Tab-separated table of C-alpha atoms in Angstrom:
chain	number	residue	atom	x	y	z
A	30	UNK	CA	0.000	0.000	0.000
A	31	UNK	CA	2.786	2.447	0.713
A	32	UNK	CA	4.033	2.027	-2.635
A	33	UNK	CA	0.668	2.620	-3.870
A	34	UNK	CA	0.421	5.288	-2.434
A	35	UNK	CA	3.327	6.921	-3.894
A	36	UNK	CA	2.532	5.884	-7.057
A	37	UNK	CA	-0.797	8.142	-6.846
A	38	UNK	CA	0.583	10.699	-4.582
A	39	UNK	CA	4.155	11.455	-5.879
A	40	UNK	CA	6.550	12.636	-8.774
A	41	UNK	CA	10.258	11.297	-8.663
A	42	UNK	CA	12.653	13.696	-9.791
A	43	UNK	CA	16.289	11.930	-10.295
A	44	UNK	CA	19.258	13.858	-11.982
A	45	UNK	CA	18.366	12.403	-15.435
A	46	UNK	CA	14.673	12.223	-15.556
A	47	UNK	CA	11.496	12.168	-14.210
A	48	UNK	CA	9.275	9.566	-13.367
A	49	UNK	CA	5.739	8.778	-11.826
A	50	UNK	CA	4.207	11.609	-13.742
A	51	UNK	CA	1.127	10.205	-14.629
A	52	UNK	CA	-2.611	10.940	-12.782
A	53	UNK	CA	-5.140	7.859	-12.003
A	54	UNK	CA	-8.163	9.400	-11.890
A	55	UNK	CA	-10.039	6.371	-12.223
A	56	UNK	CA	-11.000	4.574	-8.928
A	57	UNK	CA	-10.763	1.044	-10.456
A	58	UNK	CA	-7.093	1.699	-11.936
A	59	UNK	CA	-5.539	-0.384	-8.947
A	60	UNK	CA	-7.182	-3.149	-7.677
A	61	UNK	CA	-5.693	-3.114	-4.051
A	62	UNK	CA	-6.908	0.230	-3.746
A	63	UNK	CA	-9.375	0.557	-0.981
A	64	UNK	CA	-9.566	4.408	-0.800
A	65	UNK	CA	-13.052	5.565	-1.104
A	66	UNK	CA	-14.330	7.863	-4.153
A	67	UNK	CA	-16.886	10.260	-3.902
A	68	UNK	CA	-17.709	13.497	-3.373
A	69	UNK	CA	-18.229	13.513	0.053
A	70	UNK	CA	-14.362	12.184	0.223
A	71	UNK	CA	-13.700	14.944	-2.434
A	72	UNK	CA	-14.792	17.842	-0.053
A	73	UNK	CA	-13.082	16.352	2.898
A	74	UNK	CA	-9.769	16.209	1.315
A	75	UNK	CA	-10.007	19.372	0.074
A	76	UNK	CA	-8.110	21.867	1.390
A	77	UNK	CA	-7.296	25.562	0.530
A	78	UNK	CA	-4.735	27.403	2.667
A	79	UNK	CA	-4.363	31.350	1.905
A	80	UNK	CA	-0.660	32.089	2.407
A	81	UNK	CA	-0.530	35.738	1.263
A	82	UNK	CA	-3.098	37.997	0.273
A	83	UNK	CA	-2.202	41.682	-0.569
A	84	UNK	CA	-3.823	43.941	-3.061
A	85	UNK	CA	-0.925	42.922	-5.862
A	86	UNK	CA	-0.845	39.364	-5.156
A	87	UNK	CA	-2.352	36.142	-3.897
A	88	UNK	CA	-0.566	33.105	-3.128
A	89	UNK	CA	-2.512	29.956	-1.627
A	90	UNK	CA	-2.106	26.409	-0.991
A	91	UNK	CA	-4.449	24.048	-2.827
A	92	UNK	CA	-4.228	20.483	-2.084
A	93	UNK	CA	-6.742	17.451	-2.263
A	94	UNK	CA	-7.461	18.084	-6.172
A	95	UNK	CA	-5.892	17.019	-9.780
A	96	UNK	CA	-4.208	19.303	-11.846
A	97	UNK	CA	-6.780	19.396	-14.070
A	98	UNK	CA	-8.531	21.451	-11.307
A	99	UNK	CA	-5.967	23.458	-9.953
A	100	UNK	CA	-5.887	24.506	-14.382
A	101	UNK	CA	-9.501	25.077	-13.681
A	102	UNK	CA	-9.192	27.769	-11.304
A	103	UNK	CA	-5.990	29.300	-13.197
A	104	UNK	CA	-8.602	29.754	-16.373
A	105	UNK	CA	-11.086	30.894	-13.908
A	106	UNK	CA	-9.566	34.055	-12.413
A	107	UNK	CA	-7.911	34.829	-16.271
A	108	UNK	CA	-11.180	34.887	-18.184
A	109	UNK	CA	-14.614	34.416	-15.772
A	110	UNK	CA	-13.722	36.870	-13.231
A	111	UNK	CA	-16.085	40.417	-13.649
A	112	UNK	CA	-14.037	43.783	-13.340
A	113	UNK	CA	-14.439	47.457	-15.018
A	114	UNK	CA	-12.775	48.270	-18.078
A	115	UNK	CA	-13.085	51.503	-21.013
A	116	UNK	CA	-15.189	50.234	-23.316
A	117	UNK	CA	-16.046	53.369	-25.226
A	118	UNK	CA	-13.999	56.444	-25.462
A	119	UNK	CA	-14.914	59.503	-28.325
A	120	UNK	CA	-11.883	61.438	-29.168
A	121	UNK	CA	-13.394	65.231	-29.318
A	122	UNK	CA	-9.816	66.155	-30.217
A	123	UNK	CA	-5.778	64.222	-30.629
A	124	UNK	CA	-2.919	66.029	-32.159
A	125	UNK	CA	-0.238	64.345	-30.679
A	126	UNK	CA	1.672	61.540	-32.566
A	127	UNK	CA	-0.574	58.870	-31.122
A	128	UNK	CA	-3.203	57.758	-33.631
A	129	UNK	CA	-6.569	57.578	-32.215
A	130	UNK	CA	-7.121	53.866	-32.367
A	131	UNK	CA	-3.665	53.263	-30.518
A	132	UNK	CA	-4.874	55.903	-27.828
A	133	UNK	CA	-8.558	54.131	-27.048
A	134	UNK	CA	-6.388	51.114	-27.419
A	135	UNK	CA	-4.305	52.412	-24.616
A	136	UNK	CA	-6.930	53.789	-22.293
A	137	UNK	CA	-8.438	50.287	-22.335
A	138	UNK	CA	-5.910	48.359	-20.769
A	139	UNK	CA	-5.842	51.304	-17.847
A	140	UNK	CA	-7.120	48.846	-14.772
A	141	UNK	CA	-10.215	50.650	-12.868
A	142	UNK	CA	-10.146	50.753	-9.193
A	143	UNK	CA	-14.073	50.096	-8.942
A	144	UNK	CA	-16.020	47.300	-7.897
A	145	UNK	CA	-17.534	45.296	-10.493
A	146	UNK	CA	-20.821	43.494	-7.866
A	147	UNK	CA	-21.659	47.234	-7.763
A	148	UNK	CA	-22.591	47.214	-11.505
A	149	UNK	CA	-24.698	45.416	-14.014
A	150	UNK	CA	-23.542	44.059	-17.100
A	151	UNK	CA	-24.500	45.830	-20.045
A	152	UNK	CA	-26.988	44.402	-22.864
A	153	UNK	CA	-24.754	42.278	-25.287
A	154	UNK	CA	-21.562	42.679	-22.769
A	155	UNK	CA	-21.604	38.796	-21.887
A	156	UNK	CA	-22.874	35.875	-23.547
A	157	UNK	CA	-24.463	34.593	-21.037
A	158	UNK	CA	-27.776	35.594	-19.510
A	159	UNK	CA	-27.103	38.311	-16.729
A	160	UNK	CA	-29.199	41.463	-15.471
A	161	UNK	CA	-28.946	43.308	-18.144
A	162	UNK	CA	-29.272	47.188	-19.176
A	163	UNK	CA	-29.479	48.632	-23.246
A	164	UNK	CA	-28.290	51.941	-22.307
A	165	UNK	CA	-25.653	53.574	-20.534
A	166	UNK	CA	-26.708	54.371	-16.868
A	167	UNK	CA	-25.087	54.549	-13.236
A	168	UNK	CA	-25.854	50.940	-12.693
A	169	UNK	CA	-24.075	49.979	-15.412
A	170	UNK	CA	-21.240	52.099	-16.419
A	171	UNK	CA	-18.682	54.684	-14.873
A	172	UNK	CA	-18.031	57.878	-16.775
A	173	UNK	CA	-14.315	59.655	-17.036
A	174	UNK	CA	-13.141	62.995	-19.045
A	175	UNK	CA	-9.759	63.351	-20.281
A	176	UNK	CA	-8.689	66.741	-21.076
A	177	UNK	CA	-4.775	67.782	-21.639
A	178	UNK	CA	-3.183	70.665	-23.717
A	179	UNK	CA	0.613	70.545	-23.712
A	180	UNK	CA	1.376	74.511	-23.071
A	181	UNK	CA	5.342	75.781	-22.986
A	182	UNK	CA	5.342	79.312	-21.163
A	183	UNK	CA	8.599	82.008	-21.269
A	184	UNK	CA	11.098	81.201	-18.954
A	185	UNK	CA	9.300	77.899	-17.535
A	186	UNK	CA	9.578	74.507	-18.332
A	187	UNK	CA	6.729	72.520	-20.845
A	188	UNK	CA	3.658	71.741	-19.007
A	189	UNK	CA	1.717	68.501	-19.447
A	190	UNK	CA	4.230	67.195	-21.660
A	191	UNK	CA	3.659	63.547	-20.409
A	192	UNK	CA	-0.166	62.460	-20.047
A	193	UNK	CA	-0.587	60.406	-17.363
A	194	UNK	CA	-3.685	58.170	-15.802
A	195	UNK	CA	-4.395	60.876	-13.272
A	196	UNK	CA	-5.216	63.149	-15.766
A	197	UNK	CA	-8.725	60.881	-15.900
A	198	UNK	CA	-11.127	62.354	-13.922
A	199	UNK	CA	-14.513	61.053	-12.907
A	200	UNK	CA	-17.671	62.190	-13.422
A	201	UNK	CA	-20.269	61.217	-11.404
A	202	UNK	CA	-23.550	59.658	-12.760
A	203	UNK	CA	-26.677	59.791	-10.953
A	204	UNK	CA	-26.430	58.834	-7.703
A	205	UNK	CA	-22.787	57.325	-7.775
A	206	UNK	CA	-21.153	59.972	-6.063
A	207	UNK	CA	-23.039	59.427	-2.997
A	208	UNK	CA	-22.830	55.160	-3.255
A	209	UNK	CA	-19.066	55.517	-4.000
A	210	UNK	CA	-18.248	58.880	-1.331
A	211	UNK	CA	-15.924	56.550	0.665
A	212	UNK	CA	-14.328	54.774	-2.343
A	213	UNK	CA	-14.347	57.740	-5.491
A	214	UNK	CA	-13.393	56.004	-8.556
A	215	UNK	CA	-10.241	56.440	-10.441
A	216	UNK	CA	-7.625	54.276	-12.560
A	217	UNK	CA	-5.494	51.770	-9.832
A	218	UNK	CA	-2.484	53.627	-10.805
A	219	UNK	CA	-1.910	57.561	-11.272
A	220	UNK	CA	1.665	57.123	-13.263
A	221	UNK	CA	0.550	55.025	-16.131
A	222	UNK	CA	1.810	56.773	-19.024
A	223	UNK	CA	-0.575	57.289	-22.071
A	224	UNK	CA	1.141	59.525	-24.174
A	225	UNK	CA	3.715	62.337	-24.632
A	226	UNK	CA	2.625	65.901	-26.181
A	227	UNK	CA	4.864	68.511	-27.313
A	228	UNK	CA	3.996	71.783	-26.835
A	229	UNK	CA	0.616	73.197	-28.879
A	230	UNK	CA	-0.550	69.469	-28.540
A	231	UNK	CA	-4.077	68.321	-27.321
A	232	UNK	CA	-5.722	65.681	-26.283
A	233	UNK	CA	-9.814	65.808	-25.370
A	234	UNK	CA	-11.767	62.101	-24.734
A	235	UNK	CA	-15.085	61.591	-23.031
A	236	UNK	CA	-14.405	57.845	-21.838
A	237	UNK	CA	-17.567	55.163	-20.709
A	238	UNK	CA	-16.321	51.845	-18.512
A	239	UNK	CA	-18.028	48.907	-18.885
A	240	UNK	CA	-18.531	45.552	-17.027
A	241	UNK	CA	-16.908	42.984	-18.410
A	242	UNK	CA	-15.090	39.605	-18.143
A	243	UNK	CA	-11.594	38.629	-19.695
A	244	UNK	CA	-12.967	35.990	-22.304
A	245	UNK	CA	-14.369	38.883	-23.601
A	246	UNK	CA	-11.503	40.830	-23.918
A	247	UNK	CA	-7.809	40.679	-21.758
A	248	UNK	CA	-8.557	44.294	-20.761
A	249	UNK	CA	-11.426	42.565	-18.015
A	250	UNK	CA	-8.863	40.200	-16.991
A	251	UNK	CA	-8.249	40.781	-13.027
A	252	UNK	CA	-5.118	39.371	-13.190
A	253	UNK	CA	-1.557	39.698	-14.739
A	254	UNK	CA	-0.361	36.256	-14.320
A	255	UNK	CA	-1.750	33.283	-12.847
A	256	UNK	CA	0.038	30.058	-12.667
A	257	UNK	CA	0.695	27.502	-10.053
A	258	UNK	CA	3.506	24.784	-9.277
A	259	UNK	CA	3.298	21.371	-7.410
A	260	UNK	CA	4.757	21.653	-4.493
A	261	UNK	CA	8.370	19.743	-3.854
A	262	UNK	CA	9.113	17.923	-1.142
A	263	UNK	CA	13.024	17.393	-0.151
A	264	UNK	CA	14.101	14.584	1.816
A	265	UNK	CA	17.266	13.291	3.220
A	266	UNK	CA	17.681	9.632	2.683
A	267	UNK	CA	20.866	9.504	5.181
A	268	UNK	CA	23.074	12.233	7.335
A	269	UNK	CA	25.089	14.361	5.386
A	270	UNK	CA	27.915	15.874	7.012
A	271	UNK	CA	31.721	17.533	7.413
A	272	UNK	CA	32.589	19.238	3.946
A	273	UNK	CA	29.928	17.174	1.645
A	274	UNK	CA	27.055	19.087	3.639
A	275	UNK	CA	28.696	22.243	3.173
A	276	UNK	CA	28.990	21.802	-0.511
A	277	UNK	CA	25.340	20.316	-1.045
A	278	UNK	CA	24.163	23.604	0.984
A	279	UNK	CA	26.246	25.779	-1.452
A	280	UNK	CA	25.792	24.392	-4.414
A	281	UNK	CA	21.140	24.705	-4.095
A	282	UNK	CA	20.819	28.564	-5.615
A	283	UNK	CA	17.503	28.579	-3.524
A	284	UNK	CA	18.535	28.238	-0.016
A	285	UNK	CA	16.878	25.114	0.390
A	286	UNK	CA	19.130	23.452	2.495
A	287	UNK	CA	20.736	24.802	5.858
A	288	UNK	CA	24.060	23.821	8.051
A	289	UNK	CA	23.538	22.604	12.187
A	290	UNK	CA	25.763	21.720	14.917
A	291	UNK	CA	25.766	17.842	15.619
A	292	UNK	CA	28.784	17.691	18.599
A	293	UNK	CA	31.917	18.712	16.430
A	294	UNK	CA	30.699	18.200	13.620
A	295	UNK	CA	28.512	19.610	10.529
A	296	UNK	CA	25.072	17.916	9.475
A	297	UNK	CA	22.787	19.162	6.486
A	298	UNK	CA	19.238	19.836	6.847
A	299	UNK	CA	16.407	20.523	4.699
A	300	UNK	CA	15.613	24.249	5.644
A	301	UNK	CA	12.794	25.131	3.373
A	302	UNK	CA	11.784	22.577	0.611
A	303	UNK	CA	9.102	24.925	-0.988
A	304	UNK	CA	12.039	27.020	-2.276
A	305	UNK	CA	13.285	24.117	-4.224
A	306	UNK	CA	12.663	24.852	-8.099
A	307	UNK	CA	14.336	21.237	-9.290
A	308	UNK	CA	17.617	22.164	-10.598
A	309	UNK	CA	18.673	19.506	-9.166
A	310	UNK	CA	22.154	20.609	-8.574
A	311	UNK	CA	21.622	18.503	-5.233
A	312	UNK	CA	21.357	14.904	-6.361
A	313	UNK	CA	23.944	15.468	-8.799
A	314	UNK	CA	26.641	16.252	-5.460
A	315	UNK	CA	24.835	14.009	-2.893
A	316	UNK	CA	25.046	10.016	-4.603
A	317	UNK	CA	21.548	9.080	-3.451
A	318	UNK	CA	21.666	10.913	-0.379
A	319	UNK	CA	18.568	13.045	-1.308
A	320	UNK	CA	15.478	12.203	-2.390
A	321	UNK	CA	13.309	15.067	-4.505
A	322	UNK	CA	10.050	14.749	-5.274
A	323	UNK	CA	6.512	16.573	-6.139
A	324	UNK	CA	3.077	15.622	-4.428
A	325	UNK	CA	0.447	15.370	-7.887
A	326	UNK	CA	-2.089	16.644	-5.480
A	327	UNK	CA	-0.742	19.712	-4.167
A	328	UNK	CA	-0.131	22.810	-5.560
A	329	UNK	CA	1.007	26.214	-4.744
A	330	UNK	CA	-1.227	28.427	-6.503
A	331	UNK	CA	0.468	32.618	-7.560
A	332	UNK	CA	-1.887	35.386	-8.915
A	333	UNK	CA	-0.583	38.635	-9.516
A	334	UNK	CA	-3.465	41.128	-9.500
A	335	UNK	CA	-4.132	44.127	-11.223
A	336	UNK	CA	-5.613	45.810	-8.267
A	337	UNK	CA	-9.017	46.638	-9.844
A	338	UNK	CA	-11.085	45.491	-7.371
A	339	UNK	CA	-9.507	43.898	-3.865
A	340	UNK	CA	-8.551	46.892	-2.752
A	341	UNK	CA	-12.221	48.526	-3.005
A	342	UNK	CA	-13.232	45.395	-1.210
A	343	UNK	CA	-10.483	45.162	1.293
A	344	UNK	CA	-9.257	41.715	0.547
């Protein structure tokens, strides 16, 4: 059974190849196996362990699921995840060098700090069938301006010669300024560059954000990157010591493995295993001193966040 077990459970990394890397999802795949399927045994094993969770990023422990799962949720918070996003923008007036598809272009991909369960989808946003509104309102879309002349007085320097994300500025719509009075709307960032003007130059946009979801379009993607990683697991097969444990410990890039006092002499110890990245530099100093392997049903999960909507909702 224990070799069973680490047949379902684990991936052995060696210095020259990998093995054990395939999933048995079905439950009839090894006789001997006794382990119960269902899911009621699904939701008990199950377990999802936040490990940071800031405005920028998210990283969180998932374990008890196949990969095909933990891909699941990766595709999930890319492309079914609501946020706002500049749909529509009408260029009253652009003389700088930036053409005016490249500049609505632009102003698209500006993240929102806004938060998208406040708003309904517009009619014909989504292909599925939400609440839904034909016409621009303040339950459904947020309003900016954008107005910026690039002006060179005597004796001072240019002014407005870079446009910049704070140069949006809301403007309210019915009752949003009162619903949004402790959290006013703006773009996440107020140094996102969105074009440079040279003096005489001009730039006037009335801009309309939308609700919206990144299969739609990568501008309603929430996040930047989101990937994951199975999670290692380093283990000493037999002490290590004197100048061999010094040069295993020198030779990991990562820090993984650490140097303690045993009497007068030197022993190596794992000191953090989920640093490992399988270089593998280890077993090729160590001659089957260490074992290195990945659990199939664990995985660390990393999203890096645009910011366009924790933050309003203090996650």
């Amino acid at each position: 059974m224990e070799r069973l077990k680490k047949m379902k459970e684990l991936i052995s990394i060696g210095a020259e190849k990998v093995s054990n890397v395939s999933t048995f999802e079905h439950p009839a795949t090894f006789l001997e196996d006794t382990t119960p399927t269902s899911l009621k045994s699904f939701i008990e094993n199950l377990r999802v362990d936040i490990l940071a969770c800031t405005c920028e990023e998210l990283i969180a422990d998932v374990s008890g699921i196949d990969v095909s799962l933990a891909n699941a949720l990766r595709r999930i918070m890319i492309a079914e995840v609501a946020t706002m996003a500049i749909e529509k923008v009408t260029i009253y007036q652009n003389t700088s060098v930036v053409p005016d598809e490249v500049l609505a272009h632009r102003l698209g991909l500006i993240p929102i700090l806004a938060d998208p369960s406040l708003f309904a989808y517009k009619d014909g946003n989504v292909k599925v069938k939400y609440l839904e509104h034909s016409e621009y309102d303040d339950k459904n879309a947020i309003k900016f301006s954008l107005h910026v002349k690039c002006c060179k007085h005597k004796d001072k320097d240019t002014i407005n010669k870079e446009v910049l994300s704070d140069k949006l500025k809301w403007i309210p719509m019915g009752d949003q300024k009162e619903r949004f009075a402790d959290a006013p709307i703006k773009p996440v960032h107020s140094d996102i560059l969105i074009a440079k003007l040279r003096p005489g130059q001009e730039i006037e946009a009335e801009i309309i954000c939308e609700k919206g979801i990144g299969q739609t379009h990568a501008k309603w993607s929430p996040v930047a990157t989101a990937y994951y990683r199975l999670l290692p697991r380093v283990t000493l097969n037999e002490d290590v010591t004197g100048q061999e444990a010094i040069k295993i410990r020198d030779v990991c890039p990562m820090g993984v493995f650490d140097i303690e006092d045993a009497g007068e002499m030197k022993r190596l110890r794992v000191k953090d295993s989920r640093k490992c990245t399988s270089c593998r530099e280890c077993l090729r100093n160590a001659d089957n001193k260490i074992t290195l392997e990945k659990f199939k049903n664990h995985f660390e999960c990393i999203c890096d966040t645009n910011s366009s909507s924790c933050c309003v909702r203090g996650h």
